[in-house]
Coordinates of C-alpha atoms in Angstrom, one line a residue:
X1 CA 109.3 89.6 59.3
X2 CA 106.2 91.5 60.3
X3 CA 105.3 94.6 58.4
X4 CA 105.6 98.0 60.0
X5 CA 102.8 98.4 62.5
X6 CA 101.7 94.8 62.4
X7 CA 104.0 93.4 65.2
X8 CA 103.0 92.1 68.6
X9 CA 101.2 95.1 70.2
X10 CA 102.9 94.3 73.5
X11 CA 106.2 95.5 72.1
X12 CA 104.9 98.7 70.4
X13 CA 106.0 101.8 72.3
X14 CA 103.0 104.1 72.8
X15 CA 103.3 107.8 72.7
X16 CA 102.8 107.9 76.5
X17 CA 103.2 111.3 78.0
X18 CA 105.6 110.1 80.7
X19 CA 107.3 107.5 78.6
X20 CA 107.3 105.1 81.5
X21 CA 107.0 101.3 81.3
X22 CA 104.7 101.3 78.3
X23 CA 101.8 98.9 78.6
X24 CA 103.3 97.8 82.0
X25 CA 105.3 95.2 80.0
X26 CA 108.8 95.7 81.5
X27 CA 109.9 94.2 84.8
X28 CA 110.0 96.7 87.6
X29 CA 110.9 96.0 91.2
X30 CA 110.3 98.0 94.4
X31 CA 111.9 97.2 97.7
X32 CA 109.2 96.9 100.4
X33 CA 111.5 95.9 103.3
X34 CA 111.7 99.2 105.3
X35 CA 108.0 99.9 104.6
X36 CA 107.1 96.4 105.8
X37 CA 109.0 96.7 109.0
X38 CA 107.0 99.8 109.9
X39 CA 103.7 98.3 108.9
X40 CA 104.4 95.0 110.8
X41 CA 105.2 97.1 113.9
X42 CA 102.0 99.1 113.4
X43 CA 99.6 96.2 113.0
X44 CA 101.1 93.9 115.6
X45 CA 102.1 96.0 118.6
X46 CA 99.4 96.8 121.1
X47 CA 97.1 93.9 120.2
X48 CA 94.8 93.0 123.1
X49 CA 93.7 89.5 123.8
X50 CA 90.9 88.9 126.4
X51 CA 89.2 85.7 127.6
X52 CA 87.8 84.0 130.7
X53 CA 91.4 83.3 131.8
X54 CA 92.5 87.0 131.8
X55 CA 93.8 89.7 129.6
X56 CA 97.0 89.8 127.5
X57 CA 98.6 92.5 125.4
X58 CA 101.2 92.2 122.6
X59 CA 104.2 94.4 123.4
X60 CA 107.2 95.3 121.3
X61 CA 108.3 93.7 118.0
X62 CA 111.6 92.5 119.5
X63 CA 113.0 90.9 116.4
X64 CA 112.3 91.3 112.8
X65 CA 114.5 89.7 110.2
X66 CA 113.8 89.3 106.5
X67 CA 112.8 91.2 103.4
X68 CA 109.9 92.0 101.1
X69 CA 109.6 93.3 97.5
X70 CA 107.0 93.8 94.8
X71 CA 107.6 93.2 91.1
X72 CA 105.5 94.3 88.2
X73 CA 105.6 92.3 84.9
X74 CA 103.2 92.3 82.0
X75 CA 100.7 94.4 84.0
X76 CA 100.7 91.9 87.0
X77 CA 102.1 92.4 90.5
X78 CA 104.2 89.6 92.0
X79 CA 105.1 89.7 95.7
X80 CA 108.0 88.2 97.6
X81 CA 108.3 88.3 101.3
X82 CA 110.0 86.2 104.0
X83 CA 110.0 87.2 107.7
X84 CA 111.1 85.9 111.0
X85 CA 109.4 87.8 113.8
X86 CA 109.4 87.7 117.6
X87 CA 107.1 89.7 119.8
X88 CA 106.8 90.1 123.6
X89 CA 103.5 89.7 125.5
X90 CA 102.4 90.3 129.0
X91 CA 99.2 89.5 130.8
X92 CA 97.2 89.3 134.0
X93 CA 95.3 86.3 135.3
X94 CA 91.7 87.2 135.9
X95 CA 91.1 85.3 139.2
X96 CA 94.4 85.8 141.0
X97 CA 95.7 89.0 139.4
X98 CA 99.1 87.4 138.8
X99 CA 101.1 88.9 136.0
X100 CA 103.1 87.0 133.5
X101 CA 105.2 87.6 130.4
X102 CA 106.2 85.7 127.3
X103 CA 107.0 85.8 123.7
X104 CA 105.3 85.0 120.3
X105 CA 107.5 83.8 117.5
X106 CA 106.6 83.6 113.8
X107 CA 109.6 81.8 112.2
X108 CA 108.5 81.9 108.6
X109 CA 105.9 84.3 107.2
X110 CA 106.3 84.0 103.5
X111 CA 104.4 84.0 100.2
X112 CA 104.9 80.2 100.1
X113 CA 102.4 79.7 102.9
X114 CA 98.9 80.9 103.6
X115 CA 98.5 82.9 106.8
X116 CA 96.3 80.2 108.3
X117 CA 99.2 77.7 107.8
X118 CA 101.9 80.0 109.2
X119 CA 103.5 78.7 112.3
X120 CA 103.0 80.7 115.5
X121 CA 104.8 79.7 118.7
X122 CA 103.9 81.0 122.1
X123 CA 106.2 80.7 125.1
X124 CA 106.0 82.0 128.7
X125 CA 108.6 82.7 131.3
X126 CA 109.0 80.2 134.1
X127 CA 106.3 80.0 136.8
X128 CA 102.6 79.4 136.8
X129 CA 100.2 81.2 134.5
X130 CA 99.7 78.5 131.8
X131 CA 96.1 79.7 131.5
X132 CA 97.5 82.8 129.9
X133 CA 99.8 80.8 127.6
X134 CA 96.8 78.8 126.5
X135 CA 94.9 82.0 125.9
X136 CA 97.7 83.3 123.7
X137 CA 98.0 80.0 121.8
X138 CA 94.3 80.2 120.9
X139 CA 92.8 83.7 120.9
X140 CA 96.2 85.3 120.7
X141 CA 97.2 83.4 117.6
X142 CA 93.9 84.3 115.9
X143 CA 94.5 88.0 116.6
X144 CA 98.1 87.8 115.3
X145 CA 96.9 86.1 112.1
X146 CA 94.3 88.8 111.6
X147 CA 97.1 91.4 111.9
X148 CA 99.3 89.6 109.4
X149 CA 96.4 89.6 107.0
X150 CA 96.2 93.4 107.5
X151 CA 99.9 93.7 106.7
X152 CA 99.6 91.6 103.5
X153 CA 96.5 93.5 102.4
X154 CA 98.3 96.8 102.9
X155 CA 101.4 95.5 101.0
X156 CA 99.2 94.6 98.0
X157 CA 97.2 97.8 98.0
X158 CA 98.7 100.7 99.9
X159 CA 102.3 100.0 99.1
X160 CA 101.7 99.3 95.4
X161 CA 99.8 102.5 94.5
X162 CA 101.1 103.8 91.2
X163 CA 103.0 100.7 90.2
X164 CA 100.6 99.7 87.4
X165 CA 100.5 102.7 85.1
X166 CA 97.6 103.4 82.7
X167 CA 98.1 103.2 79.0
X168 CA 97.6 106.1 76.7
X169 CA 93.9 105.2 76.1
X170 CA 93.3 105.0 79.9
X171 CA 95.0 108.4 80.5
X172 CA 92.7 110.0 77.9
X173 CA 89.6 108.4 79.4
X174 CA 90.6 109.5 82.9
X175 CA 91.1 113.1 81.8
X176 CA 87.6 113.0 80.2
X177 CA 85.9 111.5 83.3
X178 CA 84.1 113.9 85.6
X179 CA 85.1 113.4 89.2
X180 CA 83.0 114.2 92.3
X181 CA 84.1 115.2 95.8
X182 CA 84.5 112.2 98.2
X183 CA 81.9 113.4 100.8
X184 CA 84.2 112.2 103.7
X185 CA 85.6 114.5 106.4
X186 CA 88.5 115.0 104.0
X187 CA 86.9 117.0 101.3
X188 CA 88.7 116.7 97.9
X189 CA 88.0 117.4 94.3
X190 CA 90.1 117.0 91.2
X191 CA 90.2 119.4 88.2
X192 CA 91.4 117.9 84.9
X193 CA 94.2 120.0 83.4
X194 CA 95.5 118.5 80.1
X195 CA 97.9 121.5 79.7
X196 CA 98.7 122.1 83.3
X197 CA 102.4 121.1 83.7
X198 CA 105.3 121.7 86.1
X199 CA 108.7 120.5 84.8
X200 CA 108.1 117.6 82.3
X201 CA 105.1 118.0 80.0
X202 CA 102.7 115.4 81.1
X203 CA 98.9 115.3 81.8
X204 CA 98.3 116.5 85.3
X205 CA 95.4 117.1 87.8
X206 CA 94.9 119.5 90.7
X207 CA 93.9 117.9 94.1
X208 CA 92.1 120.0 96.7
X209 CA 91.6 118.8 100.3
X210 CA 90.5 120.3 103.6
X211 CA 91.1 118.9 107.1
X212 CA 90.3 120.2 110.6
X213 CA 92.8 119.5 113.4
X214 CA 92.4 119.9 117.2
X215 CA 95.2 122.4 117.5
X216 CA 95.8 126.1 116.9
X217 CA 97.2 127.1 113.5
X218 CA 100.7 128.0 114.9
X219 CA 101.1 124.5 116.4
X220 CA 100.0 122.8 113.1
X221 CA 102.3 125.0 111.1
X222 CA 105.2 123.9 113.4
X223 CA 104.4 120.2 112.6
X224 CA 105.2 120.9 108.9
X225 CA 108.3 123.0 109.6
X226 CA 110.2 121.6 112.6
X227 CA 112.3 118.5 111.9
X228 CA 111.7 116.8 115.2
X229 CA 107.9 117.0 114.8
X230 CA 108.0 115.9 111.1
X231 CA 110.0 112.9 112.2
X232 CA 107.5 112.1 114.9
X233 CA 104.5 111.9 112.7
X234 CA 106.3 110.4 109.7
X235 CA 108.2 107.9 111.9
X236 CA 111.2 108.3 109.6
X237 CA 114.4 110.4 109.5
X238 CA 113.7 113.6 107.6
X239 CA 115.5 116.6 106.0
X240 CA 113.6 119.8 106.9
X241 CA 115.1 123.1 106.0
X242 CA 112.1 125.4 106.6
X243 CA 113.2 128.5 104.8
X244 CA 112.8 129.8 101.2
X245 CA 114.9 127.5 99.0
X246 CA 115.3 125.0 101.8
X247 CA 115.2 121.2 101.1
X248 CA 112.6 118.7 102.1
X249 CA 112.9 115.0 102.2
X250 CA 110.6 112.5 104.0
X251 CA 109.6 108.9 104.1
X252 CA 113.1 107.5 103.4
X253 CA 113.3 109.7 100.2
X254 CA 109.9 108.7 98.8
X255 CA 108.9 112.4 99.1
X256 CA 111.2 115.3 98.3
X257 CA 111.0 118.9 97.4
X258 CA 111.8 122.5 98.3
X259 CA 110.2 125.2 100.4
X260 CA 109.3 128.2 98.2
X261 CA 107.2 130.4 100.5
X262 CA 106.6 130.5 104.2
X263 CA 104.3 132.8 106.2
X264 CA 104.4 131.7 109.8
X265 CA 101.2 130.2 111.1
X266 CA 99.5 131.0 107.8
X267 CA 100.9 129.5 104.6
X268 CA 103.5 127.1 103.2
X269 CA 104.2 126.6 99.5
X270 CA 106.4 123.7 98.3
X271 CA 107.8 122.2 95.2
X272 CA 106.9 118.6 96.0
X273 CA 107.3 115.2 94.3
X274 CA 107.1 111.4 94.9
X275 CA 110.0 109.3 93.9
X276 CA 107.8 107.2 91.6
X277 CA 106.9 110.2 89.5
X278 CA 108.6 110.9 86.1
X279 CA 112.1 112.3 86.6
X280 CA 112.4 116.0 87.4
X281 CA 108.6 116.5 87.7
X282 CA 107.3 118.5 90.7
X283 CA 103.9 119.5 91.8
X284 CA 103.2 122.8 93.6
X285 CA 101.7 122.3 97.0
X286 CA 100.1 125.2 98.9
X287 CA 99.1 124.7 102.6
X288 CA 96.9 127.4 104.1
X289 CA 96.3 127.4 107.9
X290 CA 93.2 129.1 109.3
X291 CA 92.4 129.3 113.1
X292 CA 88.9 128.2 114.1
X293 CA 88.3 128.5 117.9
X294 CA 90.4 125.8 119.5
X295 CA 90.9 124.1 116.2
X296 CA 92.5 125.0 112.9
X297 CA 91.6 124.2 109.3
X298 CA 94.2 123.2 106.8
X299 CA 93.5 123.7 103.1
X300 CA 95.7 121.9 100.7
X301 CA 96.0 122.5 97.0
X302 CA 98.3 120.2 95.1
X303 CA 98.7 121.4 91.5
X304 CA 100.5 119.4 88.8
X305 CA 100.0 115.9 90.0
X306 CA 100.6 113.3 87.2
X307 CA 97.3 111.7 86.2
X308 CA 98.6 108.2 86.8
X309 CA 99.5 109.1 90.4
X310 CA 96.4 111.0 91.4
X311 CA 94.9 108.5 93.8
X312 CA 98.2 107.5 95.3
X313 CA 99.0 111.2 96.0
X314 CA 95.6 111.8 97.6
X315 CA 96.1 108.7 99.8
X316 CA 99.7 109.8 100.7
X317 CA 98.3 113.1 102.1
X318 CA 95.4 111.5 103.8
X319 CA 97.1 108.5 105.3
X320 CA 100.7 109.5 105.8
X321 CA 100.2 113.1 106.6
X322 CA 96.7 113.9 108.0
X323 CA 95.9 110.7 109.9
X324 CA 99.4 110.5 111.4
X325 CA 99.3 114.2 112.5
X326 CA 95.9 113.5 114.2
X327 CA 97.6 110.7 116.1
X328 CA 100.5 112.9 117.1
X329 CA 98.3 115.6 118.4
X330 CA 96.2 113.2 120.4
X331 CA 99.3 111.7 121.9
X332 CA 100.6 115.1 122.9
X333 CA 97.2 115.9 124.5
X334 CA 97.2 112.6 126.4
X335 CA 100.7 113.2 127.7
X336 CA 99.7 116.6 129.0
X337 CA 96.8 115.1 130.9

């Protein structure tokens, strides 16, 4: 029997602040099925294929059957996915102007096969127009494979943010490291706060971001407080009770919280958390809206973010909030025109 303190270090429970999956040793699993369905739809629909024969465009993802998951074990990520997909396509022959339709089937996209070896079948409805079918079999298949690679890349990076947790030593090093603003259009900075806690006592940071939107402040404020608009940019059912003490739930429960202060067109304060955070731990999110001519500036301060989830939280606000709101505003503008 090993003496106290001399056992296999992989089994030693560190004094981690959040007491979660020490050394990343334990098996954890996260279901990626719903997220994958949205991502596959995002990367595949609207693909344009052009060649000498004409022009084709991928339409709706008509059929999606399967599942995906990500598992963490001994600090490594293991992915499982198996999909049966069917997409519609339509195209126009360059010389004659004839229009044709068809489908693209991917019977088995899985981790057992490389994307280059994945079977892609192209069919066309009866009639002439085989030149378009050939275009889809060649250039179209290449485009589809590129989109599938984008999905797998996102699955292994975007979806897995926060699954591999830092050890105690890594947390201490991260707190001591000086961070600089990103210099992108989304300006952010992080202030280390070893004693800044909300709920459970864990090391946290404060994230500060600014973003300019092509809309007046009152319209932008509504996007954060009206259920139908939140569901449009998040592309998911949501619980939005925009009043003091009202509940908030988005992204299929991945984000939840409570409204604590609302000043119409000016300010929103939330208790806010991600499902992957330590139980009962909330950050305080303040959103300040400022009119600037035909635009508005949104200033975000997120105080009390667990150190281990700093980057995933920043990416959540940037990718799932800001970028999607920009798309929603542009779509609204296009519809008006």
